[in-house]
Amino acid sequence: DHQGGHSSSTTSNPSLPKKTQQEEEDGAAQQTEQKPQRSEPAAASFPPTFSVSEIKNKQRRHLMFMKLKQEKRKQKMQLRKKRKKEREALGDKAPPKEVPKTIENQRVYDETTVDPDDEEVAFDEGTDEFSAYFNGLTNPKVLITTSDRPRGRTVKFCEQLATVIPNAHVYYRRGLALKRIIPQCVARDFTYLMVINEDRKVPNGLVLCHLPEGPTAHFKVSSVRLRKEMKRRGKDPTEHSPEVILNNFSTRLGHSIGRLLAALFPQNPHFVGRQVATFHNQRDFIFFRFHRYIFKNEKKVGIQELGPRFTLKLRSLQKGTFDSKFGEYEWVLKRHEMDSCRRKFQL
Amino acid sequence: MQHDEVIWDIIGNKQFCSFKVKTKSQNFCRNEYNITGLCNRSSCPLANSQYATIREEKGQCFLYMKVIERAAFPARMWEKVKLSKNYEKALEQIDENLIYWPRFIRHKCKQRFTKITQYLIRMRKLVLKRQRKLVPLSRKVEQREKRKEEKALIAAQLDNAIEKELLERLKQGTYGDIYNFPIHAFDKALQQQDEDSESESEEEDEEEDEDVGKREFVAEEEVDESDLSDFEDMNKLRTSSDEEEEEEESSEEEEEMETKGSRSKGKSPANGAMVRKKRAYVEIEYEQDTEPASKSRSTS
């Protein structure tokens, strides 16, 4: 009963809205759904076509809106069930399920994406600065330091990094200029210089400089978790060299950064130690994790996180050792150009 | 006639002096020509008709002198003498210029000159050292990046990716002979299983891709336990804080087998690792679990 339905919902309201609802009934032949006025479809439990927003009482309006939402959800579920039944009924002849769109699916194609069997790239990589490592000629030796006057968190982070990276040494900065440190490092056979920049008692930047005339990469560091903050972590990492996993470095730039990061670790990992360091690139963020793994059987592996975790975002890549003023930049993050498109990534 | 006393009486104590800055303990004088910076009878440039100061401009120090003869000509009141860059020579210059002047002013001039040269030296040193460059952060941008990072982390599914990669490496044989999993034998067994029941194996494969991460509490499978018990390192793994991971993974695997599900739900977390290995005891414990229930029923 129309009137009865209306009166039950609008008992505490003045008569004016009732009139407008009736007008709406008459007028609303179609059931268009616009944001301010939601006219309901003729469902069993509802009187047809009255707008929820017309109810003046807030509580009642809220109740009505909730009911409306439930109705819609029910209908959606019914539709889904119907579709699923149809699909099962058709069996093999059913059209294939649509793949949902993800950002990775919709990524703008980058011209510098590396083909796996590209000869030019292979040749370049065979002769660049890192080829010495990947051929096993030199071993990495890393010097970790910070910006001036590091706070406790940064110091702990440095120490933990030094346990993760084999053959790494931590030195205090004490206000020395980087340009003066670099020749000394070269003299002492260091291959990498890692400077962790600190801001407001938290590490927030990383300068990774490959020493004998190598490229310098500047990263932004975020979400640093020290070892004691990790849940369900294992014991401290041992001295064995870990394996390295590099995921999703697809473009030329990504490749060079990947090689830069991989050359931090020695080339012959100790499988006995069962430790693995992962650099996973997702949407231009490089996630670093350090795990210990164990193979339970052929198809199952268990991993347990040890060690610190952090994420890096590349800000600039410069040829030559660290020289912010006169260095030649190979790649710089330009926010207005590169961050404008949500589907375009650089690494 | 210059009446210093009257001037000081007025501005020093009673009435207002626009250069005076009062704090709780001290009075300061903001006049540029003041030699000490404090508001005193002897340091006030307005209340002293014979006065001298040192001021520096762009790294150059000058000696300014004021005498009572020029008090009527404000434009020419201050005499400016450029001091030499050499510290000792400059001191001699000061002495020479202020030769018959009161001791206080001479002393204070030299002190001020010393301070000025010291800070000029420090400025020159600091320019050569590393200077901290402050880069402004835009809050919007930082928040945006933080949000993007969170979403990227979720999309990355790191654990799955790492596990997949490790299994790939195992298959390709990068580990050599360390792990002697009978690869071929397993494949054959899998093929046989395929012949028997296709759907089950398909479910297995699908589940490994999709359901890793979901938690289902199901009964345990025979196959797994025999494999697990052979593996020595499992003991070490269990004693470390790895029990939760194990429970999840073993329970995922057994989804396709029949469920003694409801009973094992309460059992597995409570009894811990040791029970799982010995299958016989499991059945006994089922009986034990139901016994107290029956007992309670009988008594009530």
Short mmCIF file of N, CA and C in Angstrom, two decimals, chain B residues 241-300:
data_model
loop_
_atom_site.label_atom_id
_atom_site.label_comp_id
_atom_site.label_asym_id
_atom_site.label_seq_id
_atom_site.Cartn_x
_atom_site.Cartn_y
_atom_site.Cartn_z
N SER B 241 61.73 -19.59 15.97
CA SER B 241 60.38 -19.03 16.02
C SER B 241 59.67 -19.18 14.70
N ASP B 242 59.64 -20.40 14.19
CA ASP B 242 59.11 -20.59 12.85
C ASP B 242 57.85 -21.41 12.84
N GLU B 243 57.30 -21.67 14.02
CA GLU B 243 56.20 -22.62 14.05
C GLU B 243 54.98 -22.09 13.32
N GLU B 244 54.76 -20.84 13.44
CA GLU B 244 53.53 -20.30 12.84
C GLU B 244 53.57 -20.44 11.33
N GLU B 245 54.69 -20.11 10.74
CA GLU B 245 54.81 -20.23 9.29
C GLU B 245 54.51 -21.64 8.85
N GLU B 246 55.09 -22.57 9.58
CA GLU B 246 54.93 -23.97 9.21
C GLU B 246 53.49 -24.39 9.24
N GLU B 247 52.81 -23.97 10.30
CA GLU B 247 51.43 -24.39 10.43
C GLU B 247 50.62 -23.88 9.27
N GLU B 248 50.88 -22.64 8.91
CA GLU B 248 50.13 -22.08 7.79
C GLU B 248 50.35 -22.89 6.54
N GLU B 249 51.63 -23.16 6.27
CA GLU B 249 51.93 -23.77 4.98
C GLU B 249 51.43 -25.20 4.92
N SER B 250 51.59 -25.92 5.99
CA SER B 250 51.14 -27.31 5.94
C SER B 250 49.64 -27.36 5.85
N SER B 251 48.98 -26.40 6.46
CA SER B 251 47.53 -26.45 6.40
C SER B 251 47.01 -26.05 5.03
N GLU B 252 47.72 -25.16 4.35
CA GLU B 252 47.27 -24.81 3.00
C GLU B 252 47.26 -26.01 2.10
N GLU B 253 48.34 -26.81 2.24
CA GLU B 253 48.54 -27.90 1.31
C GLU B 253 47.42 -28.92 1.38
N GLU B 254 46.85 -29.04 2.56
CA GLU B 254 45.96 -30.17 2.73
C GLU B 254 44.52 -29.84 2.46
N GLU B 255 44.32 -28.78 1.78
CA GLU B 255 42.94 -28.36 1.60
C GLU B 255 42.13 -29.37 0.82
N GLU B 256 42.79 -30.02 -0.16
CA GLU B 256 41.99 -30.88 -1.02
C GLU B 256 41.67 -32.21 -0.37
N MET B 257 42.37 -32.56 0.69
CA MET B 257 42.07 -33.85 1.33
C MET B 257 40.85 -33.70 2.20
N GLU B 258 40.32 -34.86 2.62
CA GLU B 258 39.11 -34.75 3.45
C GLU B 258 39.44 -34.06 4.74
N THR B 259 38.45 -33.46 5.28
CA THR B 259 38.70 -32.67 6.47
C THR B 259 38.28 -33.43 7.70
N LYS B 260 39.25 -33.62 8.58
CA LYS B 260 38.86 -33.93 9.95
C LYS B 260 38.94 -32.58 10.63
N GLY B 261 38.46 -31.61 9.89
CA GLY B 261 38.82 -30.22 10.17
C GLY B 261 38.45 -29.74 11.54
N SER B 262 37.24 -29.99 11.91
CA SER B 262 36.78 -29.33 13.13
C SER B 262 37.57 -29.80 14.34
N ARG B 263 37.89 -31.06 14.38
CA ARG B 263 38.60 -31.57 15.55
C ARG B 263 40.03 -31.06 15.58
N SER B 264 40.67 -30.99 14.40
CA SER B 264 42.08 -30.60 14.42
C SER B 264 42.26 -29.12 14.69
N LYS B 265 41.21 -28.38 14.54
CA LYS B 265 41.31 -26.93 14.74
C LYS B 265 41.83 -26.61 16.12
N GLY B 266 41.19 -27.27 17.08
CA GLY B 266 41.65 -26.96 18.42
C GLY B 266 42.95 -27.65 18.74
N LYS B 267 43.23 -28.74 18.06
CA LYS B 267 44.35 -29.57 18.46
C LYS B 267 45.70 -28.96 18.08
N SER B 268 45.84 -28.59 16.82
CA SER B 268 47.21 -28.32 16.35
C SER B 268 47.91 -27.17 17.05
N PRO B 269 47.31 -26.03 17.25
CA PRO B 269 48.10 -24.99 17.92
C PRO B 269 48.41 -25.36 19.36
N ALA B 270 47.49 -26.04 19.98
CA ALA B 270 47.70 -26.26 21.40
C ALA B 270 48.82 -27.25 21.67
N ASN B 271 48.87 -28.31 20.87
CA ASN B 271 49.82 -29.36 21.23
C ASN B 271 51.20 -29.14 20.68
N GLY B 272 51.37 -28.29 19.72
CA GLY B 272 52.73 -27.96 19.31
C GLY B 272 53.32 -28.95 18.33
N ALA B 273 54.63 -28.87 18.18
CA ALA B 273 55.29 -29.53 17.06
C ALA B 273 55.43 -31.02 17.26
N MET B 274 55.70 -31.44 18.42
CA MET B 274 56.13 -32.81 18.60
C MET B 274 55.04 -33.80 18.21
N VAL B 275 53.79 -33.40 18.39
CA VAL B 275 52.71 -34.35 18.14
C VAL B 275 52.64 -34.75 16.68
N ARG B 276 52.94 -33.81 15.84
CA ARG B 276 52.68 -34.05 14.42
C ARG B 276 53.44 -35.22 13.86
N LYS B 277 54.65 -35.43 14.34
CA LYS B 277 55.50 -36.41 13.68
C LYS B 277 54.92 -37.81 13.85
N LYS B 278 54.37 -38.09 15.00
CA LYS B 278 53.99 -39.47 15.27
C LYS B 278 52.50 -39.60 15.09
N ARG B 279 52.13 -40.20 13.99
CA ARG B 279 50.76 -40.20 13.59
C ARG B 279 49.88 -40.97 14.55
N ALA B 280 50.42 -42.04 15.11
CA ALA B 280 49.58 -42.89 15.96
C ALA B 280 49.02 -42.08 17.11
N TYR B 281 49.84 -41.28 17.73
CA TYR B 281 49.39 -40.53 18.88
C TYR B 281 48.28 -39.58 18.55
N VAL B 282 48.28 -39.12 17.32
CA VAL B 282 47.22 -38.19 16.92
C VAL B 282 45.87 -38.80 17.15
N GLU B 283 45.73 -40.07 16.72
CA GLU B 283 44.40 -40.67 16.85
C GLU B 283 44.05 -40.85 18.30
N ILE B 284 45.01 -41.22 19.07
CA ILE B 284 44.73 -41.39 20.50
C ILE B 284 44.21 -40.09 21.06
N GLU B 285 44.83 -39.01 20.63
CA GLU B 285 44.43 -37.75 21.25
C GLU B 285 43.04 -37.34 20.85
N TYR B 286 42.62 -37.79 19.66
CA TYR B 286 41.22 -37.52 19.34
C TYR B 286 40.33 -38.11 20.41
N GLU B 287 40.66 -39.35 20.79
CA GLU B 287 39.80 -39.98 21.78
C GLU B 287 39.88 -39.22 23.09
N GLN B 288 41.10 -38.81 23.42
CA GLN B 288 41.23 -38.10 24.69
C GLN B 288 40.43 -36.82 24.69
N ASP B 289 40.44 -36.15 23.52
CA ASP B 289 39.70 -34.89 23.49
C ASP B 289 38.23 -35.10 23.75
N THR B 290 37.70 -36.19 23.20
CA THR B 290 36.25 -36.36 23.38
C THR B 290 35.92 -36.88 24.76
N GLU B 291 36.87 -37.59 25.39
CA GLU B 291 36.56 -38.20 26.70
C GLU B 291 36.11 -37.20 27.75
N PRO B 292 36.88 -36.16 28.02
CA PRO B 292 36.43 -35.24 29.07
C PRO B 292 35.06 -34.68 28.77
N ALA B 293 34.77 -34.47 27.48
CA ALA B 293 33.43 -33.95 27.17
C ALA B 293 32.37 -34.92 27.62
N SER B 294 32.63 -36.19 27.29
CA SER B 294 31.62 -37.19 27.67
C SER B 294 31.51 -37.28 29.18
N LYS B 295 32.67 -37.18 29.84
CA LYS B 295 32.65 -37.26 31.30
C LYS B 295 31.78 -36.17 31.89
N SER B 296 32.01 -34.97 31.35
CA SER B 296 31.23 -33.86 31.91
C SER B 296 29.75 -34.08 31.69
N ARG B 297 29.44 -34.65 30.51
CA ARG B 297 28.02 -34.87 30.24
C ARG B 297 27.43 -35.86 31.24
N SER B 298 28.24 -36.91 31.53
CA SER B 298 27.70 -37.97 32.40
C SER B 298 27.44 -37.42 33.79
N THR B 299 28.39 -36.60 34.26
CA THR B 299 28.20 -36.10 35.63
C THR B 299 27.01 -35.14 35.72
N SER B 300 26.91 -34.28 34.69
CA SER B 300 25.79 -33.32 34.76
C SER B 300 24.53 -34.05 34.43
#
